[in-house]
Structure formats: C-alpha cells, structure tokens
Amino acid sequence: MKVTMSCVGLRNLLQGLSFSVKYYSSINHLQTTCPCSKIKAKKCHILNCSECTCTHRTAPSGSILPWRFFSCKEGTRISSKRKQNTSVVTSELLHKNLLKSEQENWNDISPIYKPMTKRIKEKLEEFHNKYTFNSESPRMRFGGNVYFEENGCIFLSKADDDEGNVDILFSTDDLGFSDAFIQRIRISPDQTYMAISLKSESSEEATCVIMKLGHFPVVKKVIPSVFSFEWAANDVLYYTTQKNLKCQNVFMTTFTYQKHTKLVYTEQDARFFVDIYLTKDRRFLTINSNSKTTSEVWLVDCRNPFALPALVQARTKGVIYHIEHRNDELYILTTYGEPAEYKLMKAPVASSGKENWQLVYALEKKTKLVDFEMFSDDCIMFLKKAGHLYLNVISFVSHSVQSIKLPTWACEFELESHPEHTTSTCYFQLSSPVHPPKRFAYSFKENNLIEQAVQEVPIITNCHTTRLLAKSKDETLVPITVFHNKNSEELHRKPLLVHVYGAYGIDLNMSFKEEKLMLIEEGWILAYCHVRGGGELGLSWHKDGCQHNKLKGLHDLKACIMLLHELGFSQPKHTALAAASAGGVLAGALCNTDPELIRAMVLQAPFVDVLNTMMKTHLPLTIEEQEEWGNPLEDEKYMKYIKSYCPYQNIKPQHYPSVFITAYENDQRIPLTGVLRYVQKLRKAALDHASRTSKKV
C-alpha cells in the first residue's frame, strides 16, 4: 500500500505529477495526508493519484551495487523486556492513530480532485499510446536457440526459424506466481537447466525457480530469498541469499548424481554486500564483496567449480574493482591509483595482486563511467562527460581507442543483454525524460553506429534542451539540464519543476516518462540539477558531496535554482522541487533553509531523518551507510554536522512551501512511521507560524 501526503497550493503543480498510465495497478492504493498548510490552516487541497505502482530497474548482472535505497526502520533497543514491550505498543498505537488521522483527512478532501485526476489519466493514456512503441523483448541467443521473455512467459525459438514458431518454457501464472515479475534469467552452458528469479512489487526478496528444460520443462527446485545467481557448470548453480536487505552468504547447489547444497563464502563485515557474476567468456565465476567504497573479488574456475574460491586482491580501503577475463588475463576495472577515477587494468590470472596490475586505459577527470561491457576482442565503455554521452571502444587487437559522441538529446542509456561475448554487434537504447527510447547498434566489424528503426516513433521537435552551469558557494560549477517548449514565450511566467538527488554517486534518473512530455506540452519547464553527492561527474563528484561534505550538495541545489530564476526560467512562486528517497535529504534541507525559493515540494518515499537513523546501528543498513553519511555515534563532529542539515531536526515555525509526500506502508527501507512523524512535525511548525501570523494581523 502506498500512502500520500499533501497540502494546499498543489493544484497547478500536480497537473502532471502522476505515475505513467502503463504502471497503474490495483495492488497499491494511495492514501493522503496533509503535513502543512500554507495559507488556510484548516483547508487543504490535494490531488488523488490513486492506484499507482512504481517499477524498479535492477542493476545489470555483475555490476557493483554502489547504493541501495535507504532503510530507516523505526524502533530502539531497550534492555528491559517490560519497557521494550511498552515502547513497542506505544509506538504501534501512535503509528495507527497518525495513519488513521491522515486517511480520514484524505477521505474528506479527495473528491475535490476527481475531475483533475480523470483529466490527467486520460492525457497520460493519450501520450502512452502515442509515444510508447512495442519493440521486441531482448533476445538471448545460445547457439541455434533464442530465449526471450514477454508478459510473464519465457519462450524458446530457433534462430533460423522464419515462421515464428515458439515453445513456452515458463509462465508465472501457470506456476502460481501471478503477482510476480521475471527479474533475471540464466541458462546453463549445455541449455539443460534454466534459473529464473521472480519478484513482486510488495517484497524486497526474490524467489529462484530452477527448471529442467526439454520437451516437457519441469521445476527441479525453488529457492527463496535469492539475490543473484549464475551457472558455474552445466548442473552447478551458485547463488546468494538475501536477509534483512543484506547479502552475505554464497551457496553452491548441484542437480545430478550427487545432489547437494553447501555454503562456499560468508562475508563477516556488515558494511559489505555480496553478489556473484559470471565473466563474459564464462571462464570464471566472481564472488564480489562490496561496500560503498571498497571491493574484494574471489574467483571460481568454472572448469573446476567444486574447488575453493581464489582471492584476486585483498580489500584495500577506498579501492573498488570489478573483474573480467580474456585470454588467460584478468581485466580489472578499478579506482586504484591516482586520480581516484575508474581505470581499465590487466594482470595474469596466476599473479592477480595489484602490484601486477598494468594500465590499459584511464578515464579523464570529471568523466562518469556509466557502464562497461566485455567482448572477445574489444570492450565498450559508456561514458558521461559535460552532460553528453559517449561510447568508447577499446580494441585489444589494434590497441586503439575510438570515442563516439552519442546524439546530443540522449541523457540515459540501457545496454541490452549480450550473453555471447563473440558477438560482432552491441545493442543499446538511448532516451531522455522527453525522448522515447531509440535502439542503436554498434558494429565492431564495420566500426560504426547504426540507429535501429524497429518501429516509427513520433519525433519530438518542439522541445529544447539547454545545459547550464551554476556557480555554487565555493565557486564549483554545477551542471543543470533544462527542457522546455521551443515555442514558449515569457518563460519567467511558466511553472518550473526542479529535480534533485545527490547521494550514493547515483545520477538523476533521466529516462523517458510520458508524464514529463505531458508537462512540456502544457508549458512546464523541467530542470535536472546534477549536484555533488551524485555521480554525474565521476567518483570525485560523489566524494565531494558525502559525509562531511553533504552541505555542498545543498549549496549546489540553491545555486542551481537561483541561476534558473536569474536566467528567466520561471520564478519562485511558480517553482516546485521533486526528489525521491535519499534526494529527500537535500530537498527537505532546502525547504528548511530557503523556503522562499520554491512554492511546492514533492517527495517520494523520502529519507528525512538522517540523524536518528544513523544512530540506530541495529537497523539493517545503518552500518554500511556510514560511508555515505558518517558515524554520529563515534564522532561528535558528525553528530553536529548531520544535525545541521537533517530535514527532520531543522523544522521550525516559518512559512513553508506546499508539500506533497508519498510513502509505502510496508517499506523496509523508508518505513511509513518515520515519514508520518516528519509530516506531523512539519504540519505543527506550519500551523504555529500561521497562528502567530494571524495574531499579528
């Protein structure tokens, strides 16, 4: 269940801030509450965005997870059992009362927005039908067989079959997983077995189903709470288990004569998260243990999958590395050495220590490595530099590097699965918030980039993209990407929606969404502020905005909004700020320090109580998050610093913008209780200010 909190002043703001129609579902029903009232204390106006659900993009296999959405589970440890029970009961009762109050408030005012909601849904349906095209699902080719997934089913076809004959190998409905979606598919080397992970929107954990393929595919095993898995051999599967948002154990299971399952690796450090990945040539299975800043990789030789894993390089604080393999050499994507940005290095398999790492290619400063893919004779790097996307092709044969600038409108890319490393073509999709995905292919043989015209999509001709640089408090230049209608006049009178994140080294999500294009058509300006703490300018950009540098992200955000207004992009009374998850820290902080810069704020499952959360080490993610936020329990300076910007800690009676908040009722990462407490405190501060102001008048 998803819960929504809102307040007066959002009629204009929320004309387009509904989730895309294609994601509408009856699973999650939105409810609403009102955290603060800007003008009239007893009357709130909100938009019903009911029956919405989010989709979550999973990290590509083999990628180190540099972040996970934050968990701020409520509750404290109390030594006395009697006191603990009393505390839990009191907390639960408070939670229920707050939720009931907010639900009643929503029921009273929701009818006001039914006509607006209907109009938005109809408009989004129109945009969805116009700009979403039915491209083929990604195909995974193994020899003469092609595997693909559509609508919860996995199909098998022959590569040389022109008649379109397919066999159904798996169906979520037939096996009782109707509420789940297929997250990952892995085929064994001899194509005897297929492993599938299934995940529902309401659960953090996935279920792995192992099928034996043939004329009549059968289920051989079902493994609960699985995060990642790979086939090390024809009948040997390695997998990691997930518990309380952590992955620390790796298991191996077999399916033939000596059927057994055993534990092969355990991570003892709570800061580290374990996943597994198969090198592109299927020679090694890698066990990757990663914190936010440090990596350690173990290798399993797939020619001898029962042997003990071998360590590549012992973890060194601050050094991240990934492993690929080619021609008996390890190719290491790492931050080792200066500057502390990604480099491609190599070393012999038998001598893999960092003292033997040799540089192959180094990224330029202020360049973000978006993705990396290995092929038999080349590797491809997708890079982001000065707001533009580039494709760098590194040839291991000619020892050359070719850099190709991708279309200027592109802001986001998605690499398609390439299970065979000997393929001669790399496929990927490009998009932007207002440009539907377009498929491209890079041919290694022809050494060129080809746009794939799978189906004609209307060309967006009336939207202009502007890239700006705002000067922050310490003179650092902060990138901004702006979208607006070319035909718009008097931009200073148009509504502006500002987006921010600024955490974990993660870029702002700039993939295509129909609602963004709808806003452009209705005269809105969209601005994406790439502040420090995010990853748009490389690893140093993240480092310069985390721990004791968090306030730099806040200063960046303020500078971006002020520059937009100075250049005539809207004005404060027409400006809204949107953020999700950890982006709520900077958005909430700005709402406290500079409320006059914005008229309204939209927060999706926001992390708004940094200090209290980071002081609760029993929570599943708190210890590993210390590398992002600091440890206030051991360092008084961090205690004071976090308190200085924490949104919850700095709420005070003043004139606040209108606020619209969504949160999931059963969210392990951002529990509803914490959001409700923030809402309660924010509403009280706004009401106190309104009361004092009215008395003066």
XYZ file of C-alpha atoms in Angstrom:
697
model
C 0.000 0.000 0.000
C 1.269 3.429 -0.842
C 0.373 6.456 1.233
C 0.324 10.031 0.010
C 0.603 13.251 1.981
C -0.177 16.633 0.526
C -1.115 20.200 1.218
C -2.607 23.408 -0.160
C -1.241 25.022 -3.298
C -0.659 21.936 -5.429
C -3.446 22.344 -7.965
C -1.118 23.723 -10.631
C 1.887 21.677 -9.558
C 0.249 18.278 -9.773
C -1.413 18.552 -13.144
C 1.221 16.178 -14.475
C 2.842 14.562 -11.455
C 1.043 11.245 -11.711
C 2.734 7.957 -12.464
C 2.588 6.750 -16.048
C -0.644 5.039 -17.055
C 1.205 1.900 -18.052
C 2.124 1.396 -14.379
C -1.384 1.749 -12.971
C -2.232 -1.233 -10.789
C -4.763 -2.250 -8.167
C -2.001 -3.561 -5.917
C -1.048 -0.258 -4.292
C -3.804 2.134 -3.266
C -2.715 5.644 -2.383
C -3.974 7.471 0.649
C -3.265 11.066 1.549
C -2.476 13.317 4.465
C -1.615 16.993 4.887
C 1.734 17.837 6.516
C 1.449 21.602 6.462
C -0.940 24.316 5.411
C 0.480 27.387 3.779
C -2.426 29.827 3.776
C -5.557 28.494 5.428
C -4.742 26.215 8.318
C -7.922 24.145 8.169
C -8.278 23.665 4.429
C -6.036 21.532 2.263
C -6.147 20.832 -1.469
C -4.626 17.680 -2.906
C -4.598 15.516 -5.995
C -5.786 11.918 -5.954
C -3.057 9.830 -7.612
C -4.687 6.556 -6.583
C -3.903 3.118 -7.951
C -0.253 3.722 -8.832
C 2.755 1.498 -8.579
C 6.435 2.008 -9.290
C 8.782 -0.154 -11.288
C 12.347 -0.626 -10.145
C 15.225 -1.152 -12.533
C 17.539 -3.859 -11.314
C 21.276 -3.417 -11.565
C 22.867 -5.210 -14.513
C 24.448 -8.513 -13.609
C 27.987 -8.179 -12.456
C 27.793 -4.515 -11.597
C 28.830 -3.447 -8.139
C 25.814 -2.038 -6.363
C 27.083 1.412 -5.330
C 23.856 2.172 -3.496
C 20.596 0.782 -2.325
C 17.582 2.808 -1.329
C 17.879 3.711 2.304
C 16.216 1.886 5.174
C 15.158 3.868 8.206
C 13.213 1.241 10.115
C 11.806 2.623 13.350
C 12.285 1.355 16.906
C 15.067 1.359 19.505
C 16.730 -1.270 21.625
C 15.736 -1.239 25.287
C 17.383 -3.585 27.750
C 14.321 -4.074 29.941
C 11.844 -6.521 28.406
C 8.939 -4.838 30.156
C 9.959 -1.411 28.878
C 10.513 -2.793 25.396
C 7.008 -4.206 25.179
C 5.513 -0.945 26.460
C 7.565 1.054 23.962
C 6.535 -1.148 21.054
C 2.860 -0.997 21.963
C 3.001 2.781 22.378
C 4.842 3.219 19.079
C 2.400 0.984 17.196
C -0.591 2.785 18.699
C 0.867 6.168 17.752
C 1.536 4.912 14.235
C -2.025 3.624 13.824
C -3.547 6.824 15.166
C -1.437 9.003 12.858
C -2.262 6.854 9.864
C -5.967 6.814 10.698
C -5.989 10.592 11.041
C -4.279 11.057 7.682
C -6.630 8.598 5.980
C -9.664 10.430 7.333
C -8.197 13.721 6.159
C -7.695 12.308 2.667
C -11.226 10.892 2.509
C -12.608 14.333 3.329
C -10.765 16.235 0.635
C -10.134 13.708 -2.154
C -13.434 14.377 -4.014
C -12.139 17.857 -4.904
C -9.562 16.366 -7.264
C -11.555 13.655 -9.017
C -12.141 15.713 -12.191
C -8.459 16.672 -12.335
C -7.377 13.073 -11.787
C -9.639 11.906 -14.596
C -8.190 14.501 -16.976
C -4.614 13.530 -16.115
C -5.266 9.826 -16.625
C -6.874 10.440 -19.996
C -3.993 12.675 -21.054
C -1.391 10.134 -19.977
C -3.244 7.378 -21.833
C -3.035 9.510 -24.943
C 0.704 10.086 -24.521
C 1.331 6.452 -23.675
C -0.380 5.255 -26.847
C 1.381 7.883 -28.942
C 4.947 7.597 -27.731
C 5.327 4.044 -26.454
C 6.161 1.538 -29.154
C 6.109 -2.237 -28.910
C 9.737 -3.074 -29.502
C 10.754 -6.688 -29.331
C 11.848 -8.095 -25.997
C 15.625 -8.555 -25.722
C 16.714 -11.846 -27.277
C 19.336 -14.098 -25.676
C 20.974 -16.294 -28.292
C 22.778 -19.513 -27.348
C 23.991 -21.341 -30.429
C 20.935 -22.060 -32.548
C 18.435 -21.271 -29.784
C 16.927 -17.912 -28.876
C 15.339 -17.223 -25.466
C 13.118 -14.245 -24.675
C 10.524 -13.101 -22.132
C 7.176 -11.422 -22.721
C 4.254 -10.805 -20.353
C 5.445 -13.179 -17.646
C 6.287 -16.031 -20.051
C 9.661 -17.319 -21.245
C 9.804 -18.550 -24.834
C 12.246 -20.594 -26.901
C 12.621 -20.284 -30.668
C 15.118 -21.378 -33.289
C 17.443 -18.736 -34.699
C 16.855 -19.896 -38.270
C 13.060 -20.225 -37.934
C 11.401 -17.612 -40.139
C 7.870 -18.818 -39.367
C 7.792 -17.559 -35.798
C 7.365 -20.923 -34.069
C 7.993 -20.737 -30.326
C 7.814 -23.035 -27.300
C 6.648 -21.781 -23.904
C 9.163 -22.812 -21.246
C 7.732 -20.971 -18.251
C 4.675 -18.964 -17.226
C 4.297 -17.060 -13.973
C 0.530 -17.640 -13.983
C 0.740 -21.396 -14.550
C 3.126 -21.853 -11.621
C 1.172 -19.691 -9.203
C 3.372 -16.566 -9.398
C 0.742 -14.324 -10.963
C 1.677 -11.329 -8.774
C 5.398 -11.559 -9.617
C 7.545 -10.339 -12.483
C 10.592 -12.058 -14.005
C 13.725 -10.295 -12.801
C 16.619 -12.402 -14.123
C 17.095 -15.421 -16.424
C 20.191 -17.634 -16.568
C 20.614 -20.605 -18.938
C 23.108 -23.381 -18.084
C 26.019 -23.859 -20.544
C 24.534 -27.021 -22.086
C 20.997 -25.498 -22.007
C 19.721 -28.329 -19.800
C 18.650 -26.042 -16.964
C 17.185 -22.561 -16.658
C 17.208 -20.477 -13.466
C 14.675 -17.647 -13.073
C 14.245 -15.087 -10.301
C 10.731 -13.861 -9.560
C 9.963 -10.769 -7.521
C 6.761 -9.000 -6.530
C 6.402 -5.251 -6.062
C 5.473 -5.763 -2.408
C 8.604 -7.741 -1.449
C 12.320 -6.960 -1.250
C 13.289 -10.600 -1.736
C 13.130 -12.725 -4.877
C 12.434 -16.431 -5.394
C 14.669 -18.505 -7.688
C 12.986 -21.248 -9.721
C 15.189 -23.854 -11.434
C 13.655 -25.578 -14.462
C 14.935 -28.660 -16.285
C 14.405 -27.982 -19.961
C 13.257 -30.482 -22.587
C 10.048 -31.438 -24.360
C 8.224 -31.013 -21.039
C 10.069 -28.489 -18.807
C 9.737 -29.332 -15.107
C 10.534 -27.456 -11.897
C 13.536 -29.032 -10.165
C 13.973 -26.651 -7.246
C 12.610 -23.464 -5.701
C 14.982 -21.364 -3.575
C 13.538 -18.477 -1.513
C 15.234 -15.157 -0.683
C 17.757 -15.184 -3.535
C 19.502 -12.052 -4.802
C 21.921 -13.139 -7.559
C 22.798 -16.451 -9.212
C 24.958 -17.868 -12.017
C 25.695 -21.272 -13.575
C 29.311 -22.253 -12.933
C 28.853 -25.511 -14.900
C 26.106 -27.469 -16.634
C 24.471 -28.545 -13.383
C 26.218 -26.358 -10.758
C 24.491 -23.175 -9.655
C 25.982 -20.559 -7.333
C 23.617 -18.112 -5.615
C 23.494 -15.501 -2.855
C 20.755 -15.249 -0.239
C 19.195 -12.027 0.985
C 18.033 -11.384 4.547
C 17.097 -8.043 6.081
C 18.307 -6.217 2.962
C 21.740 -7.844 3.237
C 23.533 -10.436 1.111
C 26.438 -12.060 2.930
C 26.307 -15.790 2.044
C 27.110 -17.619 -1.201
C 25.862 -21.172 -1.761
C 26.523 -23.825 -4.388
C 23.903 -26.399 -5.379
C 24.037 -29.315 -7.846
C 21.284 -31.213 -9.666
C 22.667 -34.522 -10.950
C 24.058 -37.631 -9.252
C 25.418 -36.113 -6.057
C 22.704 -33.573 -5.326
C 23.756 -31.295 -2.513
C 23.936 -27.670 -1.399
C 26.781 -26.136 0.574
C 27.922 -22.748 1.841
C 31.046 -21.578 -0.026
C 31.516 -17.994 1.191
C 30.385 -15.805 4.094
C 31.033 -12.088 4.484
C 31.612 -11.079 8.115
C 31.728 -7.297 7.700
C 28.239 -5.729 7.858
C 29.360 -2.886 5.578
C 29.806 -5.282 2.654
C 27.191 -6.678 0.264
C 27.863 -9.840 -1.768
C 26.768 -10.646 -5.305
C 28.059 -13.005 -7.982
C 28.807 -12.566 -11.671
C 29.997 -14.794 -14.497
C 32.733 -13.354 -16.696
C 31.619 -12.786 -20.261
C 33.625 -15.748 -21.616
C 32.116 -17.958 -18.849
C 35.601 -18.926 -17.639
C 35.298 -17.586 -14.088
C 32.506 -17.001 -11.646
C 33.290 -13.970 -9.482
C 32.179 -13.532 -5.885
C 32.062 -9.780 -5.321
C 32.005 -8.328 -1.827
C 31.462 -4.572 -1.929
C 30.978 -1.728 0.466
C 30.221 1.799 -0.727
C 33.946 2.472 -1.203
C 35.830 -0.845 -1.141
C 35.782 -4.147 -3.076
C 37.101 -7.671 -2.814
C 36.707 -10.356 -5.507
C 37.096 -14.134 -5.325
C 37.301 -16.365 -8.411
C 35.734 -19.763 -9.017
C 37.246 -21.543 -12.020
C 34.277 -22.868 -13.991
C 36.439 -25.741 -15.270
C 36.617 -26.923 -11.650
C 33.508 -25.474 -9.953
C 33.952 -27.504 -6.756
C 37.355 -26.011 -5.931
C 37.699 -23.329 -3.276
C 37.404 -19.712 -4.494
C 40.716 -17.893 -5.055
C 41.268 -14.290 -3.905
C 42.158 -11.763 -6.633
C 43.255 -8.894 -4.385
C 42.602 -8.390 -0.675
C 40.353 -5.454 0.067
C 42.162 -2.142 0.308
C 40.241 0.733 1.856
C 38.967 3.092 -0.833
C 39.747 0.769 -3.773
C 36.858 -0.564 -5.859
C 37.445 -3.159 -8.555
C 35.491 -5.418 -10.963
C 36.853 -8.423 -12.831
C 36.527 -9.629 -16.427
C 38.606 -12.262 -18.247
C 40.149 -12.647 -21.694
C 42.915 -14.955 -22.989
C 44.203 -16.015 -19.558
C 44.379 -12.427 -18.351
C 42.179 -10.640 -15.866
C 40.860 -7.251 -16.951
C 40.285 -5.115 -13.893
C 38.019 -2.088 -13.824
C 39.253 -0.249 -10.761
C 39.707 3.022 -8.886
C 43.226 2.017 -7.825
C 45.850 4.721 -8.331
C 45.614 8.440 -8.958
C 43.345 10.078 -9.824
C 40.754 8.017 -7.960
C 38.539 7.511 -11.021
C 37.913 4.303 -12.936
C 40.729 2.774 -14.986
C 40.953 -0.418 -17.018
C 43.950 -2.527 -15.991
C 45.057 -6.099 -16.582
C 47.096 -8.804 -14.837
C 47.895 -12.505 -15.303
C 45.397 -14.885 -13.686
C 48.207 -16.549 -11.741
C 49.567 -13.199 -10.441
C 46.467 -11.111 -9.808
C 47.701 -8.894 -6.968
C 47.524 -5.139 -7.530
C 51.326 -4.918 -7.701
C 50.965 -6.674 -11.088
C 48.147 -4.512 -12.457
C 49.100 -2.797 -15.726
C 47.213 0.215 -17.056
C 45.213 -0.298 -20.266
C 43.037 2.825 -20.291
C 42.259 5.653 -17.842
C 39.197 7.890 -17.804
C 39.599 11.633 -17.970
C 38.775 13.761 -14.933
C 35.116 14.672 -14.384
C 34.038 11.739 -16.542
C 31.401 9.291 -15.348
C 31.655 5.610 -16.259
C 28.033 4.651 -16.852
C 28.543 1.041 -17.955
C 31.137 -1.393 -19.235
C 30.779 -4.444 -21.492
C 33.412 -7.006 -22.469
C 33.653 -8.761 -25.837
C 36.160 -11.208 -27.336
C 38.467 -8.632 -28.941
C 37.074 -5.333 -27.660
C 35.394 -3.701 -24.730
C 32.890 -0.872 -24.712
C 32.631 1.912 -22.155
C 29.595 4.155 -21.945
C 30.706 7.492 -20.530
C 29.089 10.744 -19.467
C 31.131 13.928 -19.801
C 29.884 17.518 -19.523
C 26.318 16.274 -19.765
C 26.893 14.326 -23.005
C 27.013 10.560 -23.528
C 29.953 8.912 -25.282
C 30.714 5.393 -26.450
C 34.390 4.454 -26.164
C 35.531 1.319 -27.995
C 38.835 -0.157 -26.802
C 40.374 -2.655 -29.211
C 42.615 -5.322 -27.655
C 43.857 -6.296 -31.121
C 44.890 -2.912 -32.545
C 45.403 -1.345 -29.088
C 43.370 1.664 -30.198
C 40.584 3.664 -28.569
C 37.737 5.173 -30.553
C 35.392 7.703 -28.926
C 31.950 8.257 -30.427
C 29.741 11.102 -29.225
C 26.154 9.897 -28.971
C 23.196 12.096 -30.046
C 23.085 15.339 -28.061
C 19.487 14.769 -26.947
C 20.409 11.499 -25.197
C 20.554 11.592 -21.390
C 20.059 7.941 -20.469
C 21.041 4.621 -21.988
C 20.214 0.963 -21.407
C 22.537 -1.786 -22.558
C 20.839 -4.893 -23.931
C 21.891 -8.363 -22.827
C 24.766 -9.872 -24.830
C 25.283 -13.403 -23.477
C 27.711 -14.394 -26.238
C 30.965 -12.454 -25.937
C 31.910 -13.340 -29.532
C 29.046 -11.288 -30.966
C 30.009 -8.696 -33.566
C 27.350 -6.146 -32.595
C 26.478 -4.333 -29.376
C 22.862 -3.186 -28.948
C 21.613 -0.458 -26.607
C 18.816 2.095 -26.218
C 19.036 5.859 -25.722
C 16.399 8.119 -24.202
C 15.800 11.337 -22.264
C 12.947 12.449 -19.993
C 11.128 13.751 -23.069
C 12.533 11.465 -25.816
C 11.159 7.909 -26.118
C 13.786 5.137 -26.249
C 15.552 4.591 -29.572
C 17.523 1.459 -30.327
C 21.090 1.700 -31.595
C 23.710 -0.832 -32.617
C 27.476 -0.582 -32.759
C 29.155 -2.912 -35.261
C 32.712 -3.949 -34.416
C 33.357 -5.190 -37.940
C 32.113 -2.065 -39.699
C 33.249 0.238 -36.898
C 30.121 2.387 -36.980
C 26.968 3.302 -35.089
C 23.600 2.402 -36.589
C 20.168 3.614 -35.498
C 17.713 0.724 -35.461
C 14.273 1.622 -36.850
C 12.247 -1.107 -35.140
C 9.039 0.914 -35.240
C 8.387 4.506 -36.159
C 8.090 6.781 -33.133
C 6.859 10.377 -33.400
C 9.827 12.751 -33.462
C 9.918 15.306 -30.672
C 10.576 18.590 -32.427
C 9.142 21.213 -30.112
C 11.271 20.555 -27.030
C 14.518 22.428 -26.455
C 17.382 21.093 -24.304
C 19.654 23.569 -22.523
C 22.733 22.723 -20.443
C 23.792 25.279 -17.827
C 26.476 25.645 -15.159
C 25.603 27.200 -11.795
C 28.331 28.627 -9.550
C 27.993 27.162 -6.059
C 29.009 28.761 -2.773
C 32.625 27.537 -3.112
C 32.822 28.564 -6.821
C 32.309 24.967 -8.050
C 30.369 24.805 -11.330
C 27.289 22.581 -11.059
C 25.629 21.188 -14.231
C 21.912 21.674 -14.912
C 19.915 20.095 -17.748
C 16.805 22.053 -18.738
C 13.916 21.040 -21.025
C 11.219 23.417 -22.247
C 8.916 24.012 -25.175
C 10.653 25.879 -28.006
C 7.547 27.901 -28.669
C 7.159 29.101 -25.088
C 7.111 32.837 -24.574
C 7.654 34.646 -21.300
C 9.427 31.702 -19.673
C 9.551 33.603 -16.389
C 5.783 33.098 -16.119
C 5.919 29.342 -16.753
C 5.842 26.699 -13.978
C 9.196 25.058 -13.230
C 9.758 21.553 -11.851
C 13.264 21.044 -10.383
C 14.670 17.529 -9.814
C 17.456 16.613 -7.369
C 19.058 13.502 -5.836
C 22.715 13.981 -4.820
C 23.639 10.781 -2.964
C 25.482 7.443 -3.320
C 27.212 8.560 -6.522
C 23.986 7.911 -8.430
C 22.875 10.023 -11.375
C 19.421 11.544 -11.529
C 17.021 9.263 -13.375
C 16.588 10.875 -16.786
C 14.878 8.046 -18.653
C 11.743 8.697 -20.695
C 8.408 9.166 -18.937
C 5.199 10.168 -20.654
C 4.232 12.499 -17.816
C 7.380 14.570 -18.370
C 6.496 15.086 -22.008
C 2.945 15.977 -20.997
C 4.303 18.675 -18.697
C 6.386 20.116 -21.530
C 3.329 20.267 -23.763
C 1.394 22.088 -21.051
C 4.087 24.744 -20.752
C 6.216 23.455 -17.884
C 9.985 23.819 -17.630
C 11.869 20.737 -16.362
C 15.267 21.203 -14.694
C 17.623 18.450 -13.506
C 20.253 19.628 -11.008
C 23.334 17.377 -11.011
C 24.595 18.340 -7.556
C 27.562 16.924 -5.680
C 26.900 13.656 -3.925
C 25.564 12.250 -7.192
C 27.778 10.654 -9.819
C 27.340 12.765 -12.944
C 30.962 13.981 -12.944
C 32.623 10.797 -11.742
C 33.640 9.306 -8.411
C 35.203 12.546 -7.128
C 31.839 14.311 -7.620
C 30.246 11.817 -5.232
C 33.098 12.012 -2.719
C 32.838 15.803 -2.682
C 29.204 15.542 -1.581
C 29.137 12.792 1.043
C 29.888 12.530 4.773
C 31.308 15.884 5.973
C 30.646 17.407 2.526
C 26.870 16.920 2.471
C 26.172 20.639 2.805
C 27.926 21.200 -0.541
C 25.030 19.405 -2.220
C 22.597 21.757 -0.501
C 24.611 24.804 -1.616
C 24.686 23.386 -5.166
C 20.916 22.969 -5.227
C 20.333 26.512 -4.009
C 22.748 27.898 -6.616
C 21.006 25.948 -9.395
C 17.537 27.237 -8.530
C 18.767 30.806 -8.151
C 20.524 30.669 -11.547
C 17.394 29.312 -13.234
C 15.376 32.218 -11.855
C 18.071 34.759 -12.792
C 18.085 33.490 -16.379
C 14.331 33.854 -16.639
C 13.324 30.220 -16.173
C 10.177 30.771 -14.067
C 10.227 32.416 -10.620
C 9.848 31.226 -7.003
C 6.058 31.446 -6.915
C 5.849 29.073 -9.906
C 8.651 26.674 -8.861
C 8.281 23.140 -7.491
C 11.028 20.798 -6.245
C 10.850 16.998 -6.689
C 13.012 14.346 -5.002
C 12.883 10.664 -4.089
C 14.476 8.509 -1.392
C 17.849 9.987 -0.302
C 17.154 13.000 -2.502
C 14.696 13.980 0.220
C 17.654 14.998 2.392
C 18.681 17.903 0.159
C 15.105 18.814 -0.798
C 13.951 18.770 2.823
C 17.008 20.754 3.922
C 16.358 23.446 1.295
C 12.742 23.591 2.430
C 14.035 24.482 5.911
C 16.804 26.914 4.931
C 15.399 28.683 1.846
C 11.635 28.094 1.656
C 11.179 31.309 -0.309
C 12.889 29.762 -3.371
C 10.064 27.321 -4.092
C 6.277 27.249 -3.995
C 5.814 23.496 -3.601
C 7.760 20.298 -2.960
C 7.084 16.684 -3.985
C 8.844 13.919 -2.029
C 8.597 10.235 -2.965
C 9.423 7.850 -0.083
C 11.846 10.464 1.302
C 14.705 9.904 3.726
C 14.145 12.857 6.051
C 15.519 11.848 9.469
C 19.222 11.215 8.916
C 20.444 11.746 12.475
C 18.122 9.394 14.346
C 18.503 6.705 11.711
C 22.306 6.799 11.695
C 22.323 6.421 15.471
C 20.452 3.094 15.294
C 23.130 0.570 14.400
C 20.735 -2.381 14.769
C 18.941 -1.335 11.584
C 19.907 -3.494 8.576
C 21.684 -0.822 6.507
C 22.917 1.732 9.040
C 26.497 0.453 9.390
C 27.180 0.288 5.656
C 25.590 3.727 5.194
C 28.208 5.293 7.481
C 30.434 5.600 4.402
C 27.810 7.917 2.904
C 26.595 9.910 5.925
C 29.219 9.434 8.652
C 29.037 7.843 12.106
C 27.472 10.203 14.676
C 27.876 7.654 17.496
C 31.666 7.655 17.375
C 32.372 11.176 16.154
C 30.847 14.238 17.809
C 31.708 16.304 14.721
C 29.491 14.064 12.575
C 26.752 14.324 15.178
C 26.757 18.122 14.933
C 27.255 18.161 11.181
C 24.369 15.801 10.386
C 22.155 17.698 12.803
C 22.942 20.930 10.951
C 21.251 19.776 7.712
C 18.931 16.898 8.709
C 15.413 17.837 7.436
C 13.573 16.467 10.480
C 15.921 18.092 13.008
C 15.678 21.578 11.476
C 11.932 22.022 11.076
C 10.890 25.319 12.660
C 7.846 27.616 12.695
C 8.062 29.531 9.432
C 6.388 29.988 6.068
C 6.770 26.605 4.298
C 6.083 25.682 0.683
C 3.223 23.317 -0.050
C 4.378 19.722 0.396
C 3.224 16.510 -1.270
C 4.683 13.262 0.122
C 4.251 9.620 -0.874
C 5.403 6.635 1.181
C 4.823 2.893 1.152
C 3.112 1.391 4.173
C 5.284 -1.770 4.268
C 8.554 -0.289 3.018
C 11.576 -1.832 4.771
C 13.831 0.987 3.626
C 11.673 4.040 4.269
C 9.036 2.883 6.786
C 5.833 4.870 6.985
C 6.255 5.596 10.711
C 9.258 7.854 10.157
C 7.569 9.746 7.335
C 4.432 10.239 9.426
C 6.489 11.722 12.264
C 8.146 14.122 9.825
C 4.722 15.081 8.474
C 3.384 15.624 11.976
C 6.276 17.879 12.977
C 6.157 19.807 9.692
C 2.423 20.405 9.988
C 2.771 21.613 13.569
C 5.518 24.085 12.593
C 3.420 25.440 9.706
C 0.333 25.784 11.905
C 2.338 27.507 14.649
C 3.626 30.011 12.116
C 0.157 30.568 10.659
C -1.248 31.119 14.152
C 1.432 33.659 15.078
C 0.986 35.487 11.773
C -2.785 35.712 12.139
C -2.462 37.068 15.692
C -0.139 39.836 14.493
C -2.630 40.799 11.807
